[in-house]
Amino acid sequence: MALPRHVVDPNGHVLNEEERTYHESFMREAIGMAELALQTDETPVGCVFVKDGEIIGRGMNATNRTLNGTRHAEFIALAEILSKHPISILQETDLYVTVEPCVMCASALRQYHIRAVYFGCWNDRFGGTGGVLTIHSDPSVDKPYPVYGGIFREEAILLLRKFYVQENEKAPEPKQKKTRELKTEILPLEMVNPDQKAKKLKGAKKENVPVTTTVFAAKETVTVSTVTSTLKEIVAVDTTISTAKIFQQEKPNDQNPGGSTVSVALESS
Amino acid sequence: MLPDSCPPKGRLLPLKTRDELRAALETIDVYAVEVPARFADKVLNIFRTTYPDLFTNNFQHIRRVAKFSFLPPHIQSNFSSLPDLWEEVEGLSDEIVDEDAEQKEKKRVELRYVITTSTSSLPTRDLLQLLATNPPFTGLRIQPQVFTVPIPALAPTSAEQAEQWSREYWPVSYRNTNPYGPHPALVGRNTAEIEDAAPIWLHLAEEVGEQVRAAGYGESVGCVITDGSGKPEELIAVAGDCRWRSPNGEPMPKEASGNVMAHCVQRAIAMVAKKRLRASGKDPETETLAHIYSDSPVTAMEETAYSVDNTPPNGYLCVDLDIYVSHEPCIMCSMAILHSRFRRCIIRRRMPLTGGLTAETPETQAKGDIYGGSRPAGLGCGMFWRPSELNWKFLAWELDTGVEKEVGIEDTLHA
C-alpha cells in the first residue's frame, strides 16, 4: 500500500521508496500490537518505539484489563523501555502508533523529549497531535516534536471499527451493539481529517463552509502541480466540495521554522 | 519548605472556562440615541416595527434604555448631551426661567439613551432618516443625536462581571445562567458540598507531596482522591510525586523531566484501579512492569488510604470521584483526570507555565482580571470544560486564600 502523499518530513520532503519501506515496516509492527489488543478485548491501538532502527518497546492498550483509563499503548511500551534503559534514551527514539496519541500521551511524550511521532489515523475525540489539540507544538517549556500522520490509516480505522461493534462489558451501561454493522468502506481522503470535517460541516448553519486544511508544510517551495494534483484527489473523492482555494502562509511555526505553509480552503455545498 | 501545620483557610473559586473568557473579550459597536425619557419606548417601537429583522434578542443582557447618570463616566463625557435644546422644544424653559437654579435642575428634561442596533447592520444615514421622520424629532429643529458605543457582545456569566461591564461599557444585567460553562446553580451546589472539607484534603495532598520530596522520590506535589457521593466522604487514594524514583525504588539523579508517568495524579489513578481490581476479587498486581509507574504506596499515608477496601467492585474508572491536587496538574495529568471521568477537581495553586486546567491566557487577561482578584495568565488549556472538543468534562476549583503563597516547586515543573 502506498504511503499517502501528505506523509512528508517537516522540510517538505516527500518520502522516497526506501524511507517509506522503513516507516511502513514499523507501522506494520504497531498494527500487529493493535490486532493483539483486539483479540483480548482491548481498544485496538498498538505502538512500537524505535531507536536506531531497532524496536526497544512495544505496547497495546490495556485500559480494560487494568481498569485504568490511562493505560494506553504508549504508557505500556514506555514502561518496558524504562525497565531496561535510562529515560534519556527517548530523546533519540521515534514512536510508531496506529492511532494518533491522545492529549495525555502527547504531553507525556513531549515531557520525555521524544524525537518524532508517526501515526496511522487521526483521533478526533481526544487526539493531542492535530486531531483535536496540538500538544506537540503548542507553547510549552519542553521542545516540540514533529508528527507524521496517515501511515496505514485505513487499517488503523478498520481495527477501531471492528472493536466498536463489539460490546464493552466494563462500561457502566453496556450499549447494545448487536445491530451494529462493520463498515469496511473507507474514503480514501487523505488531506483532510474526514471526521473532523464532517463535524464542522454538521455543526455549521451556513451552507458554504470553508474548511481550511494544510496540505503541505514546506520549507522551500511546493510546486503548483503537486498541489493541483492533490486537490484533484480531494475534489474527486468529496463531491460536496464546490470550490478550492489555495493560499500560502509565510508564517513559521515550531514544526516548520522559517518555512511556509500551503493551505487549501475547501468550500462544501 | 514545610507545608502549613494546619489546613489553609480560604474560599473555593470555580475555574473559568475557555469559552467564558473568550466571550468576555468580544464587543460590538452599537448606536445609542438620545431622546427625552417619555419618548424612549416610542423610539424603540418605531425601530422595532421598521426593522423587525434587526431587532434581535442579542441585546438581552444590555439595558436598552439607560439613564445618563447610569452610564460609565467616560461614555458620559463622550455624549454631547443637549438638555437645553430639549427643554426649549419641550416648552419647559419659559416656565422655569425665573426660578432658582436648584429648581431648574429638578425640572430639567430627563434624557434617555436608547440602544437600537449594531453599527454593522444598518448605515448611520438610514437610522438618522428614520429618527428624523418620527417623534420626537418630526418637525423639530433638533437633530437626532446618535452615538456609537462598544458593548459586550455576549451575556455576562457572573454578577461581578455584569458590574464590571456596567462600569466599563454600558449598563448590563445578569441572569443566573452561563452558556459557556457549568450552570451557576450546579456550581453553587457543588461548592457548598465540598467547601468545608476541601482545605483538609488539599492540606493532605501537600503533606504527602512534602513526604515524597523528603524521601527523594519526587517533587513536593501530591494529590488525594475522595468519594464525595455519599456520607461520610470516603478517602480513596493518596499519592505523592515519584518522578525521581528509579525502577528499583531508589531516589535517582534529577535529570530532565524524570519519570513523567509517575506524577502523583497518575499514581493515584493507578491506585484506584488496583483497589477496584482487589474489590472484585482479582489480583491487583497484574501489570508486570507496574513498578515503573510507582503505582504502589511508597509512604505510610499512601499505604493507609490504599489498604482500606472502600471502592465498590462495580465502579467504572473514577466516575463520581473527586481529586484534590496541591498544584495545577500538567496537560498529561489533566487529560488523565478527564480520561478517568472524575467528577470534580480542586487545586491549591496554579502552574501558569505548565498547567492544563486553567483557561486564562495573556490575551484574556490583557485588560486585567474581569472577575476581580488577580488570576495569572497561563497556557489557556482549560481542559476541564471543553465539551465540544473533548469527550468528558468536570467541575474545577482553586483555593483562594487571599495571600500569595510560594508555589514550592520550580515554576517550569510539570505538576
XYZ file of C-alpha atoms in Angstrom:
684
model
C 0.000 0.000 0.000
C 1.374 3.334 -0.949
C 2.150 5.869 1.698
C -0.300 8.769 1.496
C 1.140 11.709 -0.310
C 0.993 14.046 2.696
C 3.404 11.981 4.726
C 6.284 14.309 4.246
C 9.022 15.305 6.608
C 8.928 18.768 8.190
C 11.141 20.106 5.413
C 8.504 19.299 2.848
C 10.479 16.332 1.639
C 8.228 13.622 0.272
C 9.478 10.275 1.427
C 11.215 8.125 -1.153
C 10.633 4.426 -1.674
C 13.319 3.343 0.786
C 12.102 5.687 3.513
C 8.537 4.537 3.013
C 9.523 0.938 3.418
C 11.396 1.842 6.586
C 8.456 3.628 8.263
C 5.864 1.191 6.971
C 7.737 -1.757 8.424
C 7.473 -0.290 11.923
C 3.855 0.742 11.467
C 3.218 -2.851 10.450
C 4.620 -3.928 13.829
C 2.373 -1.403 15.584
C -0.652 -2.775 13.749
C 0.352 -6.237 14.939
C 0.140 -4.959 18.520
C -3.253 -3.407 17.839
C -4.530 -6.730 16.477
C -3.336 -8.407 19.653
C -5.270 -5.838 21.671
C -8.420 -6.556 19.679
C -8.108 -10.276 20.396
C -8.015 -9.543 24.126
C -10.985 -7.151 24.126
C -8.885 -4.047 24.420
C -9.220 -0.960 22.237
C -7.094 -1.912 19.224
C -4.346 0.633 19.449
C -0.774 -0.588 19.221
C 2.642 1.002 19.126
C 6.365 0.415 18.921
C 9.205 2.694 19.940
C 12.217 2.609 17.645
C 15.805 3.637 18.264
C 18.449 3.307 15.559
C 16.210 1.039 13.511
C 15.527 -1.304 16.428
C 12.312 -1.753 18.378
C 13.015 -1.036 22.053
C 9.441 -1.159 23.349
C 6.027 -2.488 22.346
C 2.641 -1.574 23.692
C -1.050 -2.111 23.277
C -3.983 -0.521 25.014
C -4.710 -2.141 28.389
C -7.422 0.033 29.921
C -9.990 -2.765 30.262
C -7.692 -5.321 31.824
C -6.231 -2.860 34.345
C -9.453 -0.858 34.967
C -7.147 2.120 34.482
C -8.176 4.637 31.817
C -4.601 5.877 31.446
C -3.052 2.568 30.393
C -2.702 3.474 26.750
C -0.404 1.618 24.366
C 2.258 4.324 24.702
C 2.338 4.053 28.501
C 2.683 0.276 28.357
C 5.570 0.482 25.907
C 7.244 3.304 27.837
C 7.204 1.166 30.991
C 9.000 -1.591 29.083
C 11.620 0.849 27.826
C 12.204 2.449 31.230
C 12.628 -1.000 32.795
C 15.714 -1.547 30.636
C 17.028 1.830 29.572
C 17.721 5.265 31.034
C 14.954 7.804 30.426
C 17.283 9.840 28.213
C 17.130 7.151 25.502
C 13.752 8.584 24.470
C 15.451 11.680 23.089
C 16.787 9.512 20.256
C 13.662 7.405 19.885
C 10.707 7.566 17.483
C 7.189 6.359 18.175
C 5.042 4.468 15.679
C 1.430 4.227 16.820
C -1.663 3.105 14.923
C -3.854 5.927 16.247
C -2.763 9.495 16.874
C -1.580 9.887 20.503
C -4.250 11.297 22.828
C -3.746 14.603 24.634
C -2.357 12.799 27.688
C 0.155 10.729 25.723
C 1.090 13.654 23.500
C 2.019 15.629 26.609
C 3.849 12.687 28.195
C 5.880 12.185 25.000
C 6.821 15.848 24.932
C 7.881 15.792 28.569
C 10.013 12.721 27.813
C 11.540 14.592 24.833
C 10.584 12.027 22.197
C 12.310 12.594 18.845
C 9.359 12.097 16.464
C 5.921 10.511 16.248
C 4.487 8.573 13.287
C 0.836 7.597 13.445
C -1.867 5.877 11.392
C -5.253 7.543 11.725
C -6.323 10.743 13.435
C -8.176 10.719 16.726
C -10.975 13.260 16.540
C -12.229 12.555 20.065
C -9.108 13.383 22.044
C -6.151 13.477 19.692
C -3.256 15.542 21.002
C -1.131 15.977 17.884
C -3.543 17.658 15.497
C -6.795 15.693 15.768
C -8.256 17.897 18.491
C -5.377 19.726 20.161
C -1.788 20.341 19.107
C 0.115 19.484 22.266
C 3.233 18.508 20.276
C 3.781 22.050 19.008
C 1.892 24.397 21.385
C 3.905 26.843 23.512
C 5.483 24.852 26.330
C 8.580 24.654 28.489
C 9.550 21.496 26.552
C 10.781 21.455 22.991
C 8.262 20.474 20.303
C 8.447 17.276 18.284
C 7.448 16.567 14.676
C 4.488 14.335 13.856
C 3.628 12.454 10.668
C 0.139 11.090 10.211
C -1.611 8.769 7.776
C 0.613 5.714 7.578
C -1.722 2.721 7.003
C -4.578 4.945 8.080
C -7.273 2.683 6.605
C -6.078 -0.347 8.507
C -5.965 1.573 11.770
C -9.544 2.791 11.257
C -10.795 -0.648 10.345
C -9.314 -2.112 13.527
C -11.133 0.510 15.604
C -14.395 -0.178 13.786
C -14.052 -3.879 14.467
C -13.724 -3.073 18.153
C -16.676 -0.724 18.325
C -19.056 -3.363 17.010
C -18.038 -5.481 19.989
C -19.572 -4.739 23.388
C -17.659 -3.163 26.231
C -18.881 -5.001 29.303
C -16.819 -2.753 31.557
C -18.909 0.288 30.672
C -21.482 1.231 33.338
C -24.325 0.518 30.953
C -23.079 -1.634 28.095
C -24.603 -0.408 24.897
C -26.408 -2.886 22.709
C -24.213 -3.197 19.698
C -25.696 -6.308 18.151
C -27.317 -4.222 15.480
C -24.064 -2.538 14.611
C -22.553 -3.427 11.312
C -18.948 -3.333 10.410
C -18.457 -0.871 7.632
C -15.473 -1.610 5.524
C -15.618 1.285 3.148
C -13.126 3.991 3.995
C -12.945 7.167 1.998
C -9.500 7.488 0.500
C -9.482 11.115 1.591
C -6.056 11.802 2.912
C -5.607 15.518 3.145
C -8.454 16.290 5.462
C -9.334 14.553 8.661
C -12.724 13.402 7.397
C -14.332 13.010 10.806
C -13.340 16.485 11.837
C -14.544 17.942 8.616
C -17.863 16.189 8.900
C -18.268 17.568 12.406
C -17.543 21.076 11.268
C -19.983 20.844 8.432
C -22.698 19.322 10.576
C -22.413 21.998 13.227
C -22.455 24.845 10.761
C -25.580 26.721 9.830
C -24.432 28.337 6.650
C -24.400 26.261 3.552
C -20.982 27.160 2.335
C -18.406 26.450 4.940
C -14.767 26.876 4.125
C -12.672 24.072 5.509
C -9.056 25.007 5.619
C -6.518 22.290 5.715
C -2.795 22.228 5.470
C -1.730 20.087 2.608
C 1.971 20.623 2.669
C 4.274 22.080 5.237
C 7.108 23.210 3.079
C 10.380 24.816 3.982
C 11.414 25.550 0.446
C 8.773 25.668 -2.234
C 5.966 23.417 -3.287
C 5.325 23.119 -6.954
C 1.908 24.186 -8.090
C 1.462 20.939 -9.974
C 1.874 18.905 -6.777
C -0.755 20.985 -5.026
C -3.081 20.824 -8.002
C -2.870 17.070 -8.320
C -3.532 16.723 -4.601
C -6.544 18.966 -4.880
C -7.894 16.908 -7.743
C -7.634 13.909 -5.498
C -9.598 15.634 -2.752
C -12.269 17.017 -5.007
C -12.646 13.679 -6.715
C -13.490 11.845 -3.511
C -15.596 14.535 -1.900
C -18.253 15.606 -4.317
C -19.684 18.149 -1.887
C -16.675 20.374 -2.376
C -17.590 23.106 -4.795
C -14.546 25.318 -4.752
C -10.994 25.065 -3.583
C -8.722 27.981 -2.971
C -5.008 27.695 -2.482
C -3.165 30.114 -0.297
C 0.286 30.265 1.104
C 1.183 31.344 4.583
C 4.620 32.641 5.326
C 4.061 32.004 8.982
C 6.822 29.955 10.542
C 5.910 27.650 13.385
C 7.633 25.163 15.641
C 7.200 22.368 13.184
C 8.203 24.383 10.270
C 10.658 27.019 11.405
C 11.319 29.627 8.798
C 9.113 27.824 6.324
C 5.868 28.498 4.577
C 2.663 26.543 4.631
C 0.497 25.892 1.658
C -3.147 25.503 2.569
C -6.348 24.963 0.711
C -9.745 26.297 1.635
C -12.458 23.935 0.537
C -15.987 25.184 0.169
C -18.573 22.492 0.613
C -22.012 22.827 -0.825
C 9.649 24.188 52.592
C 7.246 22.642 55.046
C 3.551 22.895 54.445
C 1.478 24.832 56.942
C 0.798 22.864 60.060
C -2.922 23.331 59.682
C -5.214 23.317 56.635
C -5.233 26.536 54.624
C -8.193 28.823 55.117
C -9.802 30.221 52.046
C -12.675 30.045 49.658
C -13.122 27.915 46.600
C -13.175 29.797 43.325
C -14.659 27.937 40.359
C -12.239 27.955 37.440
C -13.386 29.915 34.413
C -13.863 28.030 31.178
C -12.151 28.915 27.907
C -15.434 29.904 26.319
C -16.346 32.179 29.221
C -13.068 34.017 28.979
C -13.230 34.310 25.233
C -16.829 35.503 25.331
C -15.736 38.247 27.699
C -13.356 39.629 25.087
C -15.915 40.201 22.366
C -17.531 43.595 21.916
C -19.683 45.055 19.177
C -20.371 48.670 18.246
C -23.960 49.787 18.586
C -25.941 53.007 18.066
C -27.202 54.854 21.139
C -29.838 57.540 20.512
C -30.519 60.438 22.859
C -34.233 61.172 23.489
C -36.377 62.607 26.307
C -37.422 59.850 28.716
C -41.059 59.806 27.692
C -40.065 59.070 24.082
C -37.647 56.247 24.793
C -40.089 53.380 24.356
C -41.656 55.057 21.322
C -38.318 55.296 19.549
C -37.582 51.682 20.343
C -41.005 50.676 18.996
C -40.554 52.614 15.796
C -37.253 50.918 15.301
C -38.773 47.500 16.022
C -41.599 47.921 13.537
C -39.371 49.367 10.819
C -36.537 46.858 11.152
C -38.036 43.730 12.716
C -35.100 41.673 11.448
C -32.586 43.890 13.189
C -34.461 43.861 16.470
C -32.787 40.718 17.716
C -32.587 39.118 21.115
C -28.826 39.534 21.054
C -29.037 42.526 23.384
C -30.997 40.840 26.149
C -28.132 41.378 28.559
C -27.965 45.110 27.713
C -30.164 47.810 29.258
C -31.596 49.108 26.023
C -32.876 52.258 27.651
C -30.378 53.840 30.033
C -30.335 56.980 32.164
C -27.478 59.409 31.618
C -26.408 59.075 35.247
C -26.159 55.294 34.942
C -23.715 55.459 32.077
C -19.978 54.985 32.697
C -18.239 58.392 33.166
C -16.122 58.052 30.030
C -19.269 57.403 27.985
C -20.997 60.373 29.625
C -18.168 62.682 28.660
C -18.319 61.462 25.072
C -22.008 62.222 24.744
C -22.686 65.795 23.736
C -25.931 65.898 25.611
C -28.372 68.629 24.591
C -30.689 69.161 27.579
C -31.039 72.885 26.904
C -32.274 72.299 23.405
C -34.694 69.643 24.564
C -36.044 71.962 27.262
C -36.734 74.517 24.651
C -38.629 72.174 22.375
C -40.473 70.610 25.258
C -41.629 74.074 26.233
C -40.156 73.904 29.658
C -37.627 76.691 29.529
C -40.181 79.543 29.702
C -41.859 78.229 32.792
C -38.767 77.859 34.830
C -36.817 80.854 33.713
C -37.486 82.828 36.884
C -36.967 80.083 39.369
C -33.705 79.480 41.141
C -31.048 77.190 39.817
C -31.885 74.314 42.142
C -35.470 74.240 40.998
C -34.376 74.425 37.392
C -32.128 71.453 37.841
C -35.045 69.397 39.154
C -37.283 70.194 36.262
C -34.714 69.534 33.605
C -35.808 67.192 30.887
C -34.863 63.644 31.761
C -32.914 62.172 28.879
C -32.528 58.552 27.983
C -30.100 56.718 25.743
C -31.650 54.022 23.602
C -29.636 51.186 22.047
C -31.035 50.449 18.601
C -28.821 48.090 16.659
C -25.237 47.232 15.779
C -23.466 49.724 13.559
C -22.559 46.946 11.143
C -26.180 46.022 10.447
C -27.503 49.477 9.489
C -25.885 52.552 7.917
C -25.971 55.661 10.144
C -27.760 57.549 7.385
C -30.725 55.154 7.434
C -31.048 55.373 11.187
C -30.887 59.174 11.120
C -33.548 59.302 8.456
C -35.849 57.013 10.409
C -35.436 59.118 13.537
C -35.911 62.430 11.760
C -39.254 61.359 10.341
C -40.684 60.118 13.626
C -41.465 61.589 17.068
C -39.937 63.282 18.914
C -37.865 64.613 16.015
C -40.636 65.246 13.474
C -40.892 68.893 12.730
C -38.284 69.847 15.277
C -35.175 71.814 14.605
C -33.279 69.447 16.830
C -31.051 66.933 15.106
C -31.110 63.341 16.366
C -28.035 62.643 18.452
C -26.672 59.214 17.573
C -23.581 57.868 19.299
C -21.527 54.780 18.623
C -20.601 52.765 21.688
C -18.984 49.352 22.148
C -20.944 46.872 24.231
C -20.105 43.311 25.339
C -21.350 41.032 22.562
C -22.375 38.205 24.852
C -24.154 37.875 28.156
C -22.148 38.123 31.388
C -21.554 34.856 33.238
C -21.411 36.277 36.746
C -22.813 39.166 38.761
C -19.298 40.582 39.231
C -18.710 40.553 35.524
C -22.027 42.323 34.918
C -20.997 45.011 37.416
C -17.645 45.489 35.793
C -19.123 45.713 32.309
C -21.662 48.241 33.572
C -18.748 50.367 34.745
C -16.706 49.896 31.558
C -19.216 49.717 28.732
C -22.904 50.116 29.322
C -25.448 49.110 31.968
C -25.681 45.333 31.788
C -27.991 42.924 33.568
C -27.058 39.474 34.782
C -29.320 36.465 34.645
C -28.302 33.469 36.671
C -27.101 31.391 33.770
C -23.921 30.512 31.948
C -23.988 29.260 28.372
C -20.206 28.968 28.359
C -19.689 26.705 31.335
C -21.401 24.798 34.121
C -24.670 26.335 35.306
C -24.144 28.668 38.294
C -26.691 26.723 40.340
C -24.798 23.489 39.746
C -21.502 25.126 40.654
C -23.053 26.692 43.770
C -24.467 23.388 44.955
C -21.188 21.573 44.422
C -19.147 24.330 46.048
C -21.331 24.113 49.130
C -20.873 20.343 49.202
C -17.089 20.381 49.180
C -16.011 23.715 50.652
C -15.705 22.573 54.262
C -13.549 19.541 53.611
C -11.586 20.872 50.627
C -8.895 22.684 52.680
C -8.316 19.494 54.669
C -7.899 17.326 51.572
C -5.632 19.902 49.959
C -3.569 20.015 53.130
C -3.230 16.243 52.988
C -2.179 16.471 49.334
C 0.524 18.974 50.260
C 1.692 16.822 53.120
C 2.168 13.708 51.008
C 3.967 15.860 48.431
C 6.341 17.022 51.117
C 6.903 13.439 52.275
C 7.907 12.136 48.838
C 10.172 15.137 48.380
C 11.861 14.475 51.691
C 12.312 10.829 50.701
C 13.985 11.907 47.465
C 11.329 10.205 45.319
C 9.828 13.252 43.704
C 8.836 16.877 43.778
C 6.693 18.352 46.521
C 3.466 17.661 44.658
C 0.674 15.461 45.934
C -2.945 14.551 45.451
C -5.881 12.988 47.253
C -8.819 11.139 45.709
C -12.104 11.047 47.606
C -15.592 9.720 47.084
C -17.897 12.575 47.940
C -21.030 10.987 46.552
C -22.106 9.547 49.896
C -21.916 10.493 53.541
C -19.479 10.326 55.125
C -16.986 11.252 52.429
C -14.512 8.430 51.768
C -10.780 8.807 51.328
C -9.924 6.583 48.370
C -6.291 7.259 47.498
C -3.336 9.444 48.444
C -0.259 9.791 46.254
C 2.833 11.939 46.052
C 5.043 12.597 43.056
C 7.588 9.862 42.227
C 9.319 11.216 39.142
C 12.756 10.847 40.739
C 12.203 7.277 41.912
C 14.189 4.731 39.929
C 12.802 1.347 38.767
C 14.496 -0.304 41.745
C 12.713 2.060 44.118
C 15.632 4.314 44.998
C 15.972 8.055 44.518
C 17.680 8.750 41.201
C 19.623 11.734 39.822
C 17.370 14.618 38.827
C 17.873 14.759 35.080
C 15.464 16.295 32.556
C 11.818 15.599 33.433
C 12.372 12.324 35.287
C 9.756 9.616 35.069
C 6.774 11.549 33.795
C 4.373 8.614 34.225
C 4.949 8.691 37.994
C 3.351 12.116 38.528
C 1.112 11.982 41.585
C -2.156 12.113 39.606
C -1.091 9.116 37.506
C -0.080 7.178 40.609
C -3.318 7.931 42.422
C -5.439 6.890 39.433
C -3.479 3.633 39.222
C -4.120 3.002 42.929
C -7.867 3.472 42.428
C -7.758 0.950 39.570
C -5.871 -1.551 41.708
C -8.327 -1.086 44.571
C -11.150 -1.818 42.161
C -9.415 -4.987 40.948
C -8.907 -6.070 44.562
C -12.536 -5.330 45.435
C -13.730 -7.523 42.576
C -11.598 -10.400 43.803
C -8.950 -10.074 41.101
C -5.218 -9.797 41.552
C -4.367 -6.092 41.630
C -0.757 -6.823 40.674
C -1.446 -7.898 37.096
C 0.923 -5.472 35.473
C 4.372 -6.976 35.340
C 6.040 -3.615 34.925
C 3.806 -1.807 37.411
C 6.808 -0.748 39.492
C 7.860 1.557 36.643
C 4.742 3.632 37.280
C 5.352 3.547 41.057
C 1.721 2.548 41.403
C 2.137 1.010 44.862
C 2.230 3.097 48.055
C 5.653 4.487 48.969
C 4.672 6.366 52.142
C 2.712 5.367 55.233
C -0.014 7.861 54.350
C -0.408 6.373 50.879
C -0.475 2.873 52.336
C -3.195 3.793 54.837
C -5.529 5.027 52.118
C -4.651 2.183 49.751
C -5.207 -0.610 52.277
C -8.845 0.280 53.019
C -11.416 -1.579 50.925
C -13.876 1.187 50.177
C -14.309 1.123 46.416
C -17.348 -0.691 45.077
C -16.272 -3.513 42.724
C -18.715 -2.416 40.060
C -17.343 1.103 39.813
C -16.115 2.396 36.478
C -12.775 4.214 36.316
C -13.010 7.266 38.596
C -16.652 8.119 37.922
C -18.172 10.024 40.894
C -14.749 10.582 42.488
C -13.102 13.899 43.333
C -9.407 14.731 43.097
C -7.566 17.328 45.180
C -4.141 18.346 43.882
C -1.521 20.561 45.537
C -0.641 22.106 42.165
C -2.474 22.570 38.893
C -1.889 19.288 37.029
C 0.148 19.340 33.836
C -1.577 18.691 30.496
C -0.841 14.977 30.700
C -2.365 14.694 34.172
C -5.298 16.986 33.327
C -6.126 14.649 30.464
C -5.651 11.621 32.721
C -8.275 13.131 35.051
C -10.537 13.606 32.045
C -9.926 10.065 30.763
C -10.736 8.724 34.227
C -14.112 10.509 34.286
C -13.586 12.343 37.558
C -16.464 14.391 38.888
C -14.634 17.313 40.480
C -11.068 18.604 40.679
C -9.754 21.096 43.208
C -6.290 22.643 43.009
C -4.307 24.512 45.641
C -2.048 26.530 43.326
C -1.856 27.360 39.667
C 1.054 26.423 37.427
C 0.856 29.084 34.701
C 3.715 27.669 32.610
C 2.696 24.029 32.604
C -0.859 23.625 33.953
C -3.614 22.138 31.829
C -6.750 23.111 33.743
C -6.949 26.896 33.895
C -8.117 28.839 30.865
C -6.659 32.325 31.331
C -4.190 33.493 28.666
C -2.231 36.720 28.212
C -4.933 37.730 25.748
C -7.857 37.192 28.108
C -6.012 38.918 30.946
C -4.766 41.859 28.864
C -7.470 44.133 30.188
C -6.989 42.974 33.747
C -8.950 40.296 35.501
C -12.578 40.667 34.561
C -13.604 38.668 37.593
C -11.671 40.638 40.172
C -8.640 39.487 42.102
C -5.583 38.546 40.153
C -5.666 35.376 38.156
C -2.441 34.867 36.266
C -2.363 34.153 32.575
C -1.367 30.606 31.726
C -1.415 28.275 28.757
C -5.179 28.622 28.422
C -5.904 24.905 28.017
C -8.961 24.936 30.317
C -9.213 21.196 29.821
C -11.853 20.602 32.492
C -14.589 22.136 30.342
C -14.223 21.772 26.572
C -17.342 19.696 25.885
C -17.431 20.366 22.162
C -13.892 19.062 21.679
C -13.111 16.511 24.380
C -15.234 13.581 25.481
C -15.707 14.430 29.167
C -15.996 17.481 31.391
C -15.808 18.056 35.115
C -16.108 20.851 37.637
C -12.915 22.545 38.811
C -11.955 24.996 41.557
C -8.900 26.638 43.018
C -8.478 27.539 46.661
C -8.177 31.282 47.157
C -6.556 32.048 50.485
C -6.214 35.747 49.804
C -2.443 35.585 50.226
C 0.043 34.761 47.558
C 1.802 31.625 48.686
C 5.017 30.214 47.369
C 4.440 27.598 44.740
C 7.031 25.433 46.495
C 8.380 23.917 43.287
C 10.077 25.287 40.177
C 7.561 27.169 38.078
C 8.686 25.332 34.934
C 7.890 21.980 36.501
C 5.026 19.828 35.295
C 2.896 19.026 38.313
